[in-house]
mmCIF file of C-alpha atoms in Angstrom:
data_model
loop_
_atom_site.group_PDB
_atom_site.id
_atom_site.type_symbol
_atom_site.label_atom_id
_atom_site.label_comp_id
_atom_site.label_asym_id
_atom_site.label_seq_id
_atom_site.Cartn_x
_atom_site.Cartn_y
_atom_site.Cartn_z
ATOM 1 C CA GLN K 61 -9.074 -102.326 115.949
ATOM 2 C CA VAL K 62 -9.159 -98.998 114.084
ATOM 3 C CA GLN K 63 -10.605 -95.685 115.217
ATOM 4 C CA LEU K 64 -11.241 -92.713 112.924
ATOM 5 C CA VAL K 65 -11.993 -89.141 114.014
ATOM 6 C CA GLU K 66 -12.959 -86.439 111.492
ATOM 7 C CA SER K 67 -12.791 -82.692 112.010
ATOM 8 C CA GLY K 68 -12.866 -79.450 110.036
ATOM 9 C CA GLY K 69 -16.503 -79.249 108.965
ATOM 10 C CA GLU K 70 -17.905 -75.695 109.073
ATOM 11 C CA TRP K 71 -20.365 -73.262 107.549
ATOM 12 C CA VAL K 72 -18.971 -71.594 104.425
ATOM 13 C CA GLN K 73 -20.304 -69.467 101.573
ATOM 14 C CA THR K 74 -20.454 -70.636 97.976
ATOM 15 C CA GLY K 75 -16.985 -70.491 96.452
ATOM 16 C CA GLY K 76 -15.222 -70.920 99.777
ATOM 17 C CA SER K 77 -12.708 -73.541 100.886
ATOM 18 C CA LEU K 78 -12.358 -76.028 103.734
ATOM 19 C CA ARG K 79 -9.917 -78.741 104.765
ATOM 20 C CA LEU K 80 -11.234 -81.842 106.482
ATOM 21 C CA SER K 81 -8.944 -84.034 108.584
ATOM 22 C CA CYS K 82 -9.238 -87.649 109.703
ATOM 23 C CA VAL K 83 -6.933 -89.013 112.398
ATOM 24 C CA ALA K 84 -6.585 -92.790 112.468
ATOM 25 C CA SER K 85 -5.475 -94.839 115.454
ATOM 26 C CA GLY K 86 -5.230 -98.504 116.348
ATOM 27 C CA ARG K 87 -4.048 -101.235 113.983
ATOM 28 C CA THR K 88 -3.750 -99.037 110.918
ATOM 29 C CA ASP K 89 -0.964 -101.257 109.557
ATOM 30 C CA SER K 90 -3.702 -103.512 108.151
ATOM 31 C CA SER K 91 -5.126 -100.715 105.985
ATOM 32 C CA ALA K 92 -5.605 -101.297 102.258
ATOM 33 C CA GLY K 93 -7.089 -97.901 101.471
ATOM 34 C CA MET K 94 -8.978 -94.895 102.791
ATOM 35 C CA GLY K 95 -11.687 -92.658 101.468
ATOM 36 C CA TRP K 96 -14.182 -89.873 102.048
ATOM 37 C CA PHE K 97 -17.948 -90.294 101.736
ATOM 38 C CA ARG K 98 -20.778 -87.811 102.228
ATOM 39 C CA GLN K 99 -24.459 -88.014 103.066
ATOM 40 C CA ALA K 100 -26.979 -85.218 102.543
ATOM 41 C CA PRO K 101 -30.265 -85.177 104.505
ATOM 42 C CA GLY K 102 -32.626 -87.878 103.249
ATOM 43 C CA LYS K 103 -30.094 -89.249 100.752
ATOM 44 C CA GLU K 104 -27.670 -92.160 100.486
ATOM 45 C CA ARG K 105 -24.073 -92.099 101.639
ATOM 46 C CA ASP K 106 -21.999 -91.545 98.481
ATOM 47 C CA PHE K 107 -18.333 -91.842 97.564
ATOM 48 C CA VAL K 108 -16.373 -88.587 97.311
ATOM 49 C CA ALA K 109 -12.684 -89.510 97.019
ATOM 50 C CA GLY K 110 -10.386 -92.425 97.786
ATOM 51 C CA ILE K 111 -6.705 -93.316 97.961
ATOM 52 C CA THR K 112 -4.976 -96.700 98.083
ATOM 53 C CA TRP K 113 -2.532 -97.556 100.867
ATOM 54 C CA SER K 114 0.473 -97.123 98.587
ATOM 55 C CA GLY K 115 -0.859 -93.818 97.283
ATOM 56 C CA ASN K 116 -0.480 -94.998 93.691
ATOM 57 C CA LYS K 117 -4.204 -94.702 92.958
ATOM 58 C CA ILE K 118 -6.521 -91.766 93.662
ATOM 59 C CA GLU K 119 -10.098 -91.351 92.450
ATOM 60 C CA TYR K 120 -12.825 -88.711 92.795
ATOM 61 C CA ARG K 121 -16.496 -88.640 92.020
ATOM 62 C CA GLU K 122 -17.190 -86.703 88.837
ATOM 63 C CA SER K 123 -18.848 -83.721 90.515
ATOM 64 C CA VAL K 124 -15.790 -82.847 92.647
ATOM 65 C CA LYS K 125 -12.999 -83.377 90.107
ATOM 66 C CA GLY K 126 -10.815 -80.298 89.887
ATOM 67 C CA ARG K 127 -12.230 -78.906 93.142
ATOM 68 C CA PHE K 128 -11.324 -81.460 95.844
ATOM 69 C CA ASN K 129 -7.947 -82.987 96.704
ATOM 70 C CA ILE K 130 -7.336 -86.043 98.878
ATOM 71 C CA SER K 131 -3.961 -86.520 100.562
ATOM 72 C CA ARG K 132 -2.259 -88.334 103.442
ATOM 73 C CA ASP K 133 0.362 -87.645 106.085
ATOM 74 C CA ASN K 134 1.580 -91.085 107.112
ATOM 75 C CA ALA K 135 3.771 -89.720 109.913
ATOM 76 C CA LYS K 136 0.652 -88.272 111.573
ATOM 77 C CA ASN K 137 -1.713 -91.100 110.553
ATOM 78 C CA THR K 138 -3.939 -88.419 109.064
ATOM 79 C CA LEU K 139 -6.071 -88.267 105.917
ATOM 80 C CA TYR K 140 -7.088 -84.905 104.444
ATOM 81 C CA LEU K 141 -9.706 -83.628 102.036
ATOM 82 C CA ARG K 142 -9.018 -80.149 100.685
ATOM 83 C CA MET K 143 -12.197 -78.663 99.231
ATOM 84 C CA THR K 144 -12.268 -75.518 97.086
ATOM 85 C CA SER K 145 -14.900 -73.717 95.007
ATOM 86 C CA LEU K 146 -17.571 -75.176 97.270
ATOM 87 C CA LEU K 147 -21.170 -75.368 96.052
ATOM 88 C CA PRO K 148 -24.489 -75.734 97.916
ATOM 89 C CA GLU K 149 -24.715 -79.297 96.555
ATOM 90 C CA ASP K 150 -21.596 -80.122 98.603
ATOM 91 C CA THR K 151 -23.593 -79.637 101.820
ATOM 92 C CA ALA K 152 -23.555 -82.949 103.705
ATOM 93 C CA VAL K 153 -22.109 -84.877 106.607
ATOM 94 C CA TYR K 154 -18.666 -86.030 105.500
ATOM 95 C CA TYR K 155 -17.337 -89.381 106.712
ATOM 96 C CA CYS K 156 -13.820 -90.755 106.760
ATOM 97 C CA ALA K 157 -13.577 -94.484 106.016
ATOM 98 C CA LEU K 158 -10.887 -97.168 106.031
ATOM 99 C CA THR K 159 -10.834 -100.590 104.398
ATOM 100 C CA THR K 160 -8.713 -103.630 105.234
ATOM 101 C CA TYR K 161 -9.901 -105.612 102.193
ATOM 102 C CA TYR K 162 -6.803 -106.273 100.095
ATOM 103 C CA TYR K 163 -8.603 -106.039 96.755
ATOM 104 C CA CYS K 164 -8.965 -102.336 97.578
ATOM 105 C CA SER K 165 -5.181 -101.944 97.578
ATOM 106 C CA PRO K 166 -4.335 -102.024 93.831
ATOM 107 C CA TYR K 167 -7.489 -100.080 92.934
ATOM 108 C CA VAL K 168 -9.606 -97.544 94.813
ATOM 109 C CA CYS K 169 -12.831 -98.958 96.245
ATOM 110 C CA SER K 170 -15.850 -96.670 95.996
ATOM 111 C CA ARG K 171 -18.743 -98.564 97.596
ATOM 112 C CA THR K 172 -19.759 -98.209 101.242
ATOM 113 C CA SER K 173 -19.863 -102.007 101.592
ATOM 114 C CA GLU K 174 -16.154 -102.179 100.744
ATOM 115 C CA TYR K 175 -15.135 -100.181 103.829
ATOM 116 C CA ASN K 176 -15.251 -101.652 107.321
ATOM 117 C CA TYR K 177 -14.238 -98.716 109.563
ATOM 118 C CA TRP K 178 -15.981 -95.347 109.760
ATOM 119 C CA GLY K 179 -15.607 -92.051 111.571
ATOM 120 C CA GLN K 180 -18.426 -90.186 113.304
ATOM 121 C CA GLY K 181 -18.874 -87.618 110.539
ATOM 122 C CA THR K 182 -18.377 -83.859 110.321
ATOM 123 C CA GLN K 183 -20.967 -81.395 109.006
ATOM 124 C CA VAL K 184 -20.174 -79.212 105.996
ATOM 125 C CA THR K 185 -22.714 -76.524 105.131
ATOM 126 C CA VAL K 186 -22.360 -74.388 101.999
ATOM 127 C CA SER K 187 -24.761 -71.454 101.662
ATOM 128 C CA SER K 188 -25.452 -69.203 98.684
#
Protein backbone atom coordinates (compact mmCIF):
# COMPACT_ATOMS: atom_id res chain seq x y z
CA GLN A 1 0.00 0.00 0.00
CA VAL A 2 2.97 2.32 0.64
CA GLN A 3 6.30 2.44 -1.16
CA LEU A 4 9.36 4.31 0.12
CA VAL A 5 12.50 5.12 -1.88
CA GLU A 6 15.58 6.68 -0.24
CA SER A 7 18.40 8.51 -1.98
CA GLY A 8 21.31 10.83 -1.22
CA GLY A 9 23.75 8.51 0.54
CA GLU A 10 27.39 9.17 -0.41
CA TRP A 11 30.99 9.06 0.76
CA VAL A 12 31.93 12.16 2.75
CA GLN A 13 34.81 13.27 4.97
CA THR A 14 34.46 13.92 8.69
CA GLY A 15 32.76 17.26 9.24
CA GLY A 16 30.92 17.16 5.93
CA SER A 17 27.20 17.38 5.19
CA LEU A 18 24.61 15.32 3.32
CA ARG A 19 20.87 15.46 2.70
CA LEU A 20 18.93 12.22 2.45
CA SER A 21 15.55 12.11 0.72
CA CYS A 22 12.68 9.63 0.94
CA VAL A 23 9.87 9.72 -1.61
CA ALA A 24 6.64 8.06 -0.51
CA SER A 25 3.94 6.76 -2.83
CA GLY A 26 0.74 4.77 -2.50
CA ARG A 27 -1.80 5.19 0.29
CA THR A 28 0.20 7.69 2.30
CA ASP A 29 -3.01 9.24 3.64
CA SER A 30 -3.01 6.51 6.30
CA SER A 31 0.36 7.63 7.69
CA ALA A 32 0.69 8.36 11.41
CA GLY A 33 4.38 9.22 11.36
CA MET A 34 7.70 8.77 9.59
CA GLY A 35 11.26 8.30 10.70
CA TRP A 36 14.86 7.55 9.82
CA PHE A 37 16.78 4.52 11.12
CA ARG A 38 20.35 3.39 10.50
CA GLN A 39 22.23 0.12 10.65
CA ALA A 40 26.01 -0.23 10.79
CA PRO A 41 27.70 -3.50 9.73
CA GLY A 42 27.10 -6.23 12.31
CA LYS A 43 24.87 -4.01 14.47
CA GLU A 44 21.16 -3.50 15.11
CA ARG A 45 18.94 -1.11 13.21
CA ASP A 46 18.60 1.97 15.44
CA PHE A 47 16.35 5.01 15.53
CA VAL A 48 17.83 8.27 14.25
CA ALA A 49 14.97 10.78 13.97
CA GLY A 50 11.19 10.81 13.69
CA ILE A 51 8.30 13.15 12.98
CA THR A 52 4.57 12.74 13.58
CA TRP A 53 2.07 13.16 10.75
CA SER A 54 0.97 16.57 12.00
CA GLY A 55 4.57 17.70 12.42
CA ASN A 56 3.90 18.75 16.01
CA LYS A 57 6.42 16.28 17.44
CA ILE A 58 10.03 15.70 16.37
CA GLU A 59 12.62 13.58 18.16
CA TYR A 60 16.28 12.67 17.61
CA ARG A 61 18.60 10.14 19.14
CA GLU A 62 20.99 11.78 21.58
CA SER A 63 24.11 11.36 19.45
CA VAL A 64 22.72 13.38 16.50
CA LYS A 65 21.01 16.24 18.36
CA GLY A 66 22.22 19.57 17.05
CA ARG A 67 23.71 17.95 13.94
CA PHE A 68 20.77 16.35 12.09
CA ASN A 69 17.45 17.88 11.03
CA ILE A 70 14.35 15.99 9.90
CA SER A 71 11.76 17.74 7.73
CA ARG A 72 8.91 17.06 5.30
CA ASP A 73 7.56 18.45 2.05
CA ASN A 74 3.96 17.28 1.96
CA ALA A 75 3.37 18.61 -1.56
CA LYS A 76 6.13 16.30 -2.84
CA ASN A 77 5.40 13.42 -0.43
CA THR A 78 9.05 13.60 0.56
CA LEU A 79 10.86 13.20 3.89
CA TYR A 80 14.34 14.66 4.37
CA LEU A 81 17.23 14.18 6.76
CA ARG A 82 19.79 16.98 6.69
CA MET A 83 23.04 15.81 8.27
CA THR A 84 25.89 18.15 9.22
CA SER A 85 29.16 17.79 11.14
CA LEU A 86 29.25 14.13 10.16
CA LEU A 87 31.37 11.70 12.17
CA PRO A 88 32.77 8.23 11.34
CA GLU A 89 30.24 6.77 13.81
CA ASP A 90 27.47 8.00 11.49
CA THR A 91 28.58 5.49 8.84
CA ALA A 92 25.65 3.14 8.19
CA VAL A 93 22.87 2.20 5.83
CA TYR A 94 20.08 4.70 6.43
CA TYR A 95 16.46 3.59 6.12
CA CYS A 96 13.29 5.61 5.71
CA ALA A 97 10.28 4.20 7.56
CA LEU A 98 6.56 4.93 7.81
CA THR A 99 4.02 3.85 10.42
CA THR A 100 0.23 3.65 10.16
CA TYR A 101 -0.23 2.87 13.87
CA TYR A 102 -2.28 5.73 15.30
CA TYR A 103 -0.58 5.71 18.69
CA CYS A 104 2.48 6.99 16.81
CA SER A 105 0.57 10.13 15.81
CA PRO A 106 0.53 12.15 19.07
CA TYR A 107 4.06 11.02 19.98
CA VAL A 108 7.06 9.95 17.92
CA CYS A 109 7.62 6.19 17.81
CA SER A 110 11.25 5.09 17.98
CA ARG A 111 11.22 1.29 17.81
CA THR A 112 11.59 -0.69 14.58
CA SER A 113 8.57 -2.82 15.53
CA GLU A 114 6.38 0.29 15.51
CA TYR A 115 6.95 0.93 11.80
CA ASN A 116 5.36 -1.21 9.11
CA TYR A 117 6.79 0.21 5.85
CA TRP A 118 10.48 0.48 4.97
CA GLY A 119 12.64 1.76 2.14
CA GLN A 120 15.54 -0.14 0.59
CA GLY A 121 18.24 1.85 2.39
CA THR A 122 20.98 4.21 1.24
CA GLN A 123 24.64 3.94 2.23
CA VAL A 124 26.34 6.79 4.09
CA THR A 125 30.09 6.50 4.58
CA VAL A 126 32.03 9.03 6.67
CA SER A 127 35.82 8.77 6.57
CA SER A 128 38.44 10.49 8.72
